[in-house]
């Protein structure tokens, strides 16, 4: 898979195994949105970011959102999965303090700020939890 090397970072989901998996009821999409949704999903498959899973225990819905420029961006509704994952015990850093701390230094980022998703690989044992 392209993106950040899995030796640098891999995301693990700490889902409690005692909880019952949730399969969201499938949504219907307006017919004019279907080609855009299919194109986005096919692009992700071709890039190696997603793959087909047979008989997933967890299933989330695709949420198409129209951007200001009229294009459709596809999201996945992971709210049920998010509810069963514990929250981080540390606060997020204050952006202003982070910016001040970089004054006088060169910085390099490896994250895509305008569309920062699909950057960190999901741990292989947790991939099927993110089925849609």
N, C-alpha and C. Protein backbone atom coordinates (compact mmCIF):
# COMPACT_ATOMS: atom_id res chain seq x y z
N UNK A 1 0.84 -1.18 0.00
CA UNK A 1 0.00 0.00 0.00
C UNK A 1 0.88 1.24 0.00
N UNK A 2 0.56 2.22 -0.83
CA UNK A 2 1.33 3.46 -0.81
C UNK A 2 1.03 4.26 0.46
N UNK A 3 1.81 5.28 0.71
CA UNK A 3 1.59 6.12 1.89
C UNK A 3 2.71 5.94 2.89
N UNK A 4 2.43 6.22 4.14
CA UNK A 4 3.41 6.15 5.21
C UNK A 4 3.84 4.70 5.43
N UNK A 5 5.14 4.48 5.53
CA UNK A 5 5.69 3.15 5.74
C UNK A 5 5.15 2.56 7.05
N UNK A 6 4.70 1.32 7.00
CA UNK A 6 4.13 0.69 8.19
C UNK A 6 5.16 0.47 9.29
N UNK A 7 6.46 0.59 8.97
CA UNK A 7 7.49 0.51 10.00
C UNK A 7 7.50 1.77 10.86
N UNK A 8 6.96 2.87 10.31
CA UNK A 8 6.90 4.14 11.04
C UNK A 8 5.68 4.17 11.94
N UNK A 9 4.52 3.78 11.39
CA UNK A 9 3.29 3.86 12.17
C UNK A 9 2.23 2.93 11.58
N UNK A 10 1.52 2.25 12.46
CA UNK A 10 0.37 1.41 12.09
C UNK A 10 -0.72 1.71 13.10
N UNK A 11 -1.95 1.89 12.63
CA UNK A 11 -3.06 2.21 13.53
C UNK A 11 -3.76 0.93 13.98
N UNK A 12 -3.90 0.78 15.29
CA UNK A 12 -4.61 -0.36 15.88
C UNK A 12 -5.92 0.13 16.47
N UNK A 13 -6.97 -0.66 16.33
CA UNK A 13 -8.26 -0.34 16.94
C UNK A 13 -8.40 -1.17 18.21
N UNK A 14 -8.67 -0.51 19.32
CA UNK A 14 -8.80 -1.20 20.61
C UNK A 14 -10.27 -1.48 20.88
N UNK A 15 -10.88 -2.30 20.05
CA UNK A 15 -12.29 -2.63 20.20
C UNK A 15 -12.44 -3.75 21.22
N UNK A 16 -13.36 -3.56 22.16
CA UNK A 16 -13.61 -4.59 23.16
C UNK A 16 -14.29 -5.77 22.48
N UNK A 17 -13.68 -6.94 22.58
CA UNK A 17 -14.19 -8.12 21.89
C UNK A 17 -15.53 -8.59 22.45
N UNK A 18 -15.88 -8.17 23.67
CA UNK A 18 -17.15 -8.59 24.27
C UNK A 18 -18.35 -7.86 23.66
N UNK A 19 -18.10 -6.78 22.92
CA UNK A 19 -19.20 -6.02 22.33
C UNK A 19 -19.65 -6.64 21.02
N UNK A 20 -20.95 -6.56 20.78
CA UNK A 20 -21.53 -7.13 19.57
C UNK A 20 -21.21 -6.23 18.37
N UNK A 21 -20.71 -6.79 17.27
CA UNK A 21 -20.45 -5.99 16.07
C UNK A 21 -21.73 -5.37 15.52
N UNK A 22 -21.58 -4.22 14.87
CA UNK A 22 -22.73 -3.50 14.30
C UNK A 22 -22.61 -3.49 12.79
N UNK A 23 -23.68 -3.91 12.12
CA UNK A 23 -23.78 -3.78 10.67
C UNK A 23 -24.85 -2.73 10.40
N UNK A 24 -24.42 -1.57 9.92
CA UNK A 24 -25.36 -0.50 9.63
C UNK A 24 -26.25 -0.91 8.45
N UNK A 25 -27.52 -0.53 8.53
CA UNK A 25 -28.44 -0.79 7.42
C UNK A 25 -27.97 0.00 6.20
N UNK A 26 -27.99 -0.65 5.05
CA UNK A 26 -27.49 -0.01 3.83
C UNK A 26 -28.38 1.17 3.43
N UNK A 27 -27.73 2.27 3.03
CA UNK A 27 -28.43 3.45 2.56
C UNK A 27 -28.60 3.38 1.06
N UNK A 28 -29.64 4.03 0.57
CA UNK A 28 -29.81 4.20 -0.87
C UNK A 28 -29.28 5.57 -1.24
N UNK A 29 -28.67 5.64 -2.42
CA UNK A 29 -28.11 6.90 -2.90
C UNK A 29 -28.92 7.41 -4.07
N UNK A 30 -28.94 8.71 -4.22
CA UNK A 30 -29.58 9.29 -5.41
C UNK A 30 -28.85 8.75 -6.63
N UNK A 31 -29.57 8.36 -7.67
CA UNK A 31 -28.94 7.74 -8.85
C UNK A 31 -27.82 8.58 -9.47
N UNK A 32 -27.93 9.90 -9.42
CA UNK A 32 -26.89 10.74 -10.03
C UNK A 32 -25.59 10.73 -9.23
N UNK A 33 -25.62 10.27 -7.97
CA UNK A 33 -24.40 10.20 -7.15
C UNK A 33 -23.64 8.89 -7.33
N UNK A 34 -24.32 7.85 -7.80
CA UNK A 34 -23.72 6.51 -7.88
C UNK A 34 -22.44 6.48 -8.72
N UNK A 35 -22.39 7.10 -9.92
CA UNK A 35 -21.13 7.06 -10.68
C UNK A 35 -19.94 7.68 -9.94
N UNK A 36 -20.17 8.79 -9.23
CA UNK A 36 -19.09 9.42 -8.46
C UNK A 36 -18.63 8.53 -7.32
N UNK A 37 -19.58 7.91 -6.63
CA UNK A 37 -19.24 7.02 -5.52
C UNK A 37 -18.44 5.82 -6.04
N UNK A 38 -18.92 5.21 -7.12
CA UNK A 38 -18.21 4.05 -7.69
C UNK A 38 -16.81 4.43 -8.16
N UNK A 39 -16.67 5.61 -8.76
CA UNK A 39 -15.35 6.06 -9.23
C UNK A 39 -14.39 6.23 -8.06
N UNK A 40 -14.87 6.84 -6.96
CA UNK A 40 -14.01 7.03 -5.78
C UNK A 40 -13.60 5.69 -5.17
N UNK A 41 -14.55 4.78 -5.03
CA UNK A 41 -14.25 3.48 -4.44
C UNK A 41 -13.28 2.71 -5.34
N UNK A 42 -13.50 2.73 -6.65
CA UNK A 42 -12.58 2.04 -7.57
C UNK A 42 -11.18 2.63 -7.53
N UNK A 43 -11.10 3.95 -7.37
CA UNK A 43 -9.79 4.60 -7.27
C UNK A 43 -9.05 4.12 -6.02
N UNK A 44 -9.76 3.98 -4.91
CA UNK A 44 -9.16 3.50 -3.67
C UNK A 44 -8.72 2.04 -3.79
N UNK A 45 -9.51 1.23 -4.50
CA UNK A 45 -9.13 -0.17 -4.72
C UNK A 45 -7.86 -0.24 -5.56
N UNK A 46 -7.84 0.52 -6.66
CA UNK A 46 -6.68 0.51 -7.56
C UNK A 46 -5.41 1.02 -6.87
N UNK A 47 -5.57 1.98 -5.94
CA UNK A 47 -4.42 2.52 -5.22
C UNK A 47 -3.93 1.58 -4.11
N UNK A 48 -4.72 0.57 -3.80
CA UNK A 48 -4.33 -0.37 -2.75
C UNK A 48 -4.69 0.09 -1.35
N UNK A 49 -5.54 1.11 -1.23
CA UNK A 49 -5.95 1.60 0.09
C UNK A 49 -7.05 0.74 0.70
N UNK A 50 -7.89 0.16 -0.15
CA UNK A 50 -8.96 -0.70 0.35
C UNK A 50 -8.96 -1.99 -0.46
N UNK A 51 -9.63 -3.00 0.09
CA UNK A 51 -9.77 -4.27 -0.61
C UNK A 51 -11.13 -4.86 -0.25
N UNK A 52 -11.57 -5.81 -1.03
CA UNK A 52 -12.85 -6.45 -0.77
C UNK A 52 -12.72 -7.42 0.39
N UNK A 53 -13.75 -7.44 1.25
CA UNK A 53 -13.78 -8.34 2.40
C UNK A 53 -15.06 -9.16 2.30
N UNK A 54 -14.95 -10.47 2.46
CA UNK A 54 -16.11 -11.34 2.43
C UNK A 54 -16.67 -11.51 3.85
N UNK A 55 -17.95 -11.29 4.03
CA UNK A 55 -18.65 -11.51 5.29
C UNK A 55 -18.05 -10.76 6.47
N UNK A 56 -17.99 -9.44 6.41
CA UNK A 56 -17.44 -8.68 7.54
C UNK A 56 -18.39 -8.69 8.74
N UNK A 57 -17.84 -8.67 9.94
CA UNK A 57 -18.65 -8.61 11.16
C UNK A 57 -19.17 -7.19 11.38
N UNK A 58 -18.34 -6.20 11.09
CA UNK A 58 -18.72 -4.79 11.20
C UNK A 58 -18.95 -4.26 9.80
N UNK A 59 -19.95 -3.38 9.64
CA UNK A 59 -20.23 -2.81 8.33
C UNK A 59 -20.70 -1.37 8.51
N UNK A 60 -20.03 -0.44 7.83
CA UNK A 60 -20.37 0.98 7.92
C UNK A 60 -20.88 1.47 6.57
N UNK A 61 -21.61 2.57 6.59
CA UNK A 61 -22.16 3.15 5.37
C UNK A 61 -21.22 4.16 4.74
N UNK A 62 -21.33 4.26 3.43
CA UNK A 62 -20.66 5.33 2.69
C UNK A 62 -21.53 6.57 2.79
N UNK A 63 -20.89 7.72 2.98
CA UNK A 63 -21.61 8.99 3.05
C UNK A 63 -21.04 9.92 1.98
N UNK A 64 -21.79 10.13 0.89
CA UNK A 64 -21.31 11.07 -0.14
C UNK A 64 -21.64 12.50 0.26
N UNK A 65 -20.65 13.40 0.13
CA UNK A 65 -20.85 14.81 0.48
C UNK A 65 -20.41 15.66 -0.71
N UNK A 66 -21.27 16.60 -1.09
CA UNK A 66 -20.93 17.49 -2.20
C UNK A 66 -20.04 18.62 -1.69
N UNK A 67 -18.87 18.78 -2.31
CA UNK A 67 -17.94 19.84 -1.94
C UNK A 67 -18.37 21.15 -2.59
N UNK A 68 -17.75 22.26 -2.16
CA UNK A 68 -18.10 23.58 -2.69
C UNK A 68 -17.94 23.65 -4.20
N UNK A 69 -16.96 22.91 -4.74
CA UNK A 69 -16.72 22.95 -6.19
C UNK A 69 -17.67 22.02 -6.96
N UNK A 70 -18.61 21.39 -6.27
CA UNK A 70 -19.59 20.53 -6.92
C UNK A 70 -19.20 19.07 -6.98
N UNK A 71 -17.94 18.75 -6.73
CA UNK A 71 -17.51 17.35 -6.75
C UNK A 71 -18.03 16.62 -5.52
N UNK A 72 -18.09 15.31 -5.62
CA UNK A 72 -18.54 14.47 -4.51
C UNK A 72 -17.33 13.88 -3.81
N UNK A 73 -17.31 13.98 -2.49
CA UNK A 73 -16.26 13.33 -1.70
C UNK A 73 -16.94 12.24 -0.87
N UNK A 74 -16.35 11.08 -0.86
CA UNK A 74 -16.94 9.93 -0.18
C UNK A 74 -16.29 9.76 1.20
N UNK A 75 -17.13 9.69 2.22
CA UNK A 75 -16.70 9.41 3.58
C UNK A 75 -17.30 8.08 4.01
N UNK A 76 -16.83 7.55 5.12
CA UNK A 76 -17.41 6.34 5.69
C UNK A 76 -17.87 6.68 7.10
N UNK A 77 -19.10 6.26 7.43
CA UNK A 77 -19.71 6.56 8.72
C UNK A 77 -19.27 5.52 9.76
N UNK A 78 -18.18 5.80 10.45
CA UNK A 78 -17.63 4.88 11.45
C UNK A 78 -18.13 5.19 12.87
N UNK A 79 -19.29 5.85 13.00
CA UNK A 79 -19.75 6.25 14.34
C UNK A 79 -19.92 5.06 15.27
N UNK A 80 -20.45 3.94 14.78
CA UNK A 80 -20.64 2.78 15.65
C UNK A 80 -19.30 2.20 16.10
N UNK A 81 -18.35 2.16 15.21
CA UNK A 81 -17.01 1.68 15.56
C UNK A 81 -16.32 2.65 16.52
N UNK A 82 -16.50 3.95 16.29
CA UNK A 82 -15.90 4.96 17.18
C UNK A 82 -16.44 4.84 18.60
N UNK A 83 -17.73 4.48 18.74
CA UNK A 83 -18.33 4.38 20.08
C UNK A 83 -17.71 3.26 20.91
N UNK A 84 -17.19 2.22 20.27
CA UNK A 84 -16.65 1.09 21.02
C UNK A 84 -15.13 1.14 21.16
N UNK A 85 -14.52 2.18 20.64
CA UNK A 85 -13.07 2.36 20.79
C UNK A 85 -12.82 3.35 21.93
N UNK A 86 -11.91 3.04 22.85
CA UNK A 86 -11.65 3.96 23.96
C UNK A 86 -11.05 5.28 23.46
N UNK A 87 -11.38 6.34 24.16
CA UNK A 87 -10.85 7.66 23.81
C UNK A 87 -9.42 7.80 24.32
N UNK A 88 -8.64 8.62 23.63
CA UNK A 88 -7.27 8.87 24.05
C UNK A 88 -7.27 9.63 25.38
N UNK A 89 -6.30 9.32 26.24
CA UNK A 89 -6.21 9.95 27.55
C UNK A 89 -5.39 11.24 27.54
N UNK A 90 -4.99 11.68 26.38
CA UNK A 90 -4.17 12.90 26.31
C UNK A 90 -4.87 13.93 25.42
N UNK A 91 -4.73 15.21 25.77
CA UNK A 91 -5.37 16.25 24.96
C UNK A 91 -4.60 16.49 23.67
N UNK A 92 -5.30 16.99 22.67
CA UNK A 92 -4.63 17.37 21.43
C UNK A 92 -3.80 18.61 21.67
N UNK A 93 -2.67 18.75 20.98
CA UNK A 93 -1.84 19.94 21.16
C UNK A 93 -2.54 21.19 20.63
N UNK A 94 -2.17 22.33 21.19
CA UNK A 94 -2.72 23.61 20.75
C UNK A 94 -1.94 24.05 19.51
N UNK A 95 -2.62 24.22 18.36
CA UNK A 95 -1.91 24.54 17.12
C UNK A 95 -1.01 25.77 17.21
N UNK A 96 -1.47 26.81 17.90
CA UNK A 96 -0.67 28.03 18.01
C UNK A 96 0.67 27.77 18.70
N UNK A 97 0.65 26.94 19.76
CA UNK A 97 1.88 26.61 20.47
C UNK A 97 2.82 25.78 19.60
N UNK A 98 2.25 24.89 18.81
CA UNK A 98 3.08 24.08 17.91
C UNK A 98 3.74 24.95 16.85
N UNK A 99 2.99 25.90 16.32
CA UNK A 99 3.54 26.80 15.29
C UNK A 99 4.65 27.65 15.89
N UNK A 100 4.41 28.20 17.09
CA UNK A 100 5.44 29.01 17.76
C UNK A 100 6.71 28.20 18.01
N UNK A 101 6.56 26.92 18.33
CA UNK A 101 7.71 26.07 18.63
C UNK A 101 8.56 25.80 17.39
N UNK A 102 8.00 25.98 16.21
CA UNK A 102 8.76 25.72 14.97
C UNK A 102 9.46 26.96 14.44
N UNK A 103 9.27 28.11 15.08
CA UNK A 103 9.89 29.35 14.61
C UNK A 103 11.40 29.20 14.56
N UNK A 104 11.98 29.56 13.43
CA UNK A 104 13.42 29.48 13.25
C UNK A 104 13.93 28.12 12.83
N UNK A 105 13.04 27.16 12.66
CA UNK A 105 13.43 25.81 12.25
C UNK A 105 12.83 25.49 10.90
N UNK A 106 13.54 24.66 10.15
CA UNK A 106 12.94 24.12 8.94
C UNK A 106 12.08 22.94 9.36
N UNK A 107 10.95 22.78 8.71
CA UNK A 107 10.11 21.64 9.06
C UNK A 107 9.71 20.89 7.80
N UNK A 108 9.48 19.62 7.97
CA UNK A 108 9.06 18.76 6.88
C UNK A 108 7.86 17.97 7.36
N UNK A 109 6.81 17.94 6.57
CA UNK A 109 5.64 17.17 6.93
C UNK A 109 5.43 16.06 5.91
N UNK A 110 4.93 14.94 6.37
CA UNK A 110 4.64 13.85 5.46
C UNK A 110 3.15 13.59 5.37
N UNK A 111 2.34 14.46 5.98
CA UNK A 111 0.89 14.31 5.92
C UNK A 111 0.33 15.29 4.91
N UNK A 112 -0.73 14.89 4.25
CA UNK A 112 -1.40 15.72 3.26
C UNK A 112 -2.40 16.60 3.99
N UNK A 113 -2.10 17.88 4.13
CA UNK A 113 -2.94 18.78 4.90
C UNK A 113 -4.30 19.05 4.29
N UNK A 114 -4.40 19.03 2.97
CA UNK A 114 -5.69 19.36 2.35
C UNK A 114 -6.63 18.17 2.32
N UNK A 115 -6.10 16.98 2.28
CA UNK A 115 -6.95 15.78 2.31
C UNK A 115 -6.22 14.69 3.08
N UNK A 116 -6.05 14.94 4.36
CA UNK A 116 -5.24 14.06 5.19
C UNK A 116 -5.97 12.81 5.64
N UNK A 117 -6.22 11.92 4.72
CA UNK A 117 -6.82 10.64 5.05
C UNK A 117 -6.09 9.58 4.25
N UNK A 118 -6.23 8.33 4.64
CA UNK A 118 -5.52 7.21 4.01
C UNK A 118 -4.01 7.40 4.08
N UNK A 119 -3.52 7.98 5.15
CA UNK A 119 -2.09 8.23 5.29
C UNK A 119 -1.41 7.17 6.14
N UNK A 120 -2.10 6.66 7.14
CA UNK A 120 -1.50 5.69 8.06
C UNK A 120 -2.20 4.35 7.87
N UNK A 121 -1.41 3.32 7.69
CA UNK A 121 -1.95 1.99 7.44
C UNK A 121 -2.67 1.45 8.67
N UNK A 122 -3.77 0.76 8.42
CA UNK A 122 -4.52 0.09 9.48
C UNK A 122 -3.81 -1.25 9.76
N UNK A 123 -3.73 -1.62 11.01
CA UNK A 123 -3.13 -2.91 11.36
C UNK A 123 -3.91 -4.01 10.64
N UNK A 124 -3.23 -4.97 10.03
CA UNK A 124 -3.92 -6.01 9.25
C UNK A 124 -5.03 -6.72 10.02
N UNK A 125 -4.83 -6.96 11.31
CA UNK A 125 -5.85 -7.66 12.09
C UNK A 125 -7.09 -6.79 12.35
N UNK A 126 -7.00 -5.48 12.12
CA UNK A 126 -8.13 -4.57 12.33
C UNK A 126 -8.77 -4.09 11.03
N UNK A 127 -8.22 -4.46 9.89
CA UNK A 127 -8.74 -3.96 8.61
C UNK A 127 -10.21 -4.31 8.40
N UNK A 128 -10.61 -5.53 8.75
CA UNK A 128 -11.99 -5.95 8.49
C UNK A 128 -13.00 -5.20 9.34
N UNK A 129 -12.56 -4.58 10.43
CA UNK A 129 -13.48 -3.79 11.25
C UNK A 129 -13.94 -2.53 10.52
N UNK A 130 -13.19 -2.12 9.52
CA UNK A 130 -13.50 -0.87 8.81
C UNK A 130 -14.22 -1.11 7.48
N UNK A 131 -14.88 -2.25 7.34
CA UNK A 131 -15.59 -2.57 6.09
C UNK A 131 -16.76 -1.62 5.87
N UNK A 132 -17.01 -1.33 4.59
CA UNK A 132 -18.17 -0.48 4.23
C UNK A 132 -18.81 -1.01 2.97
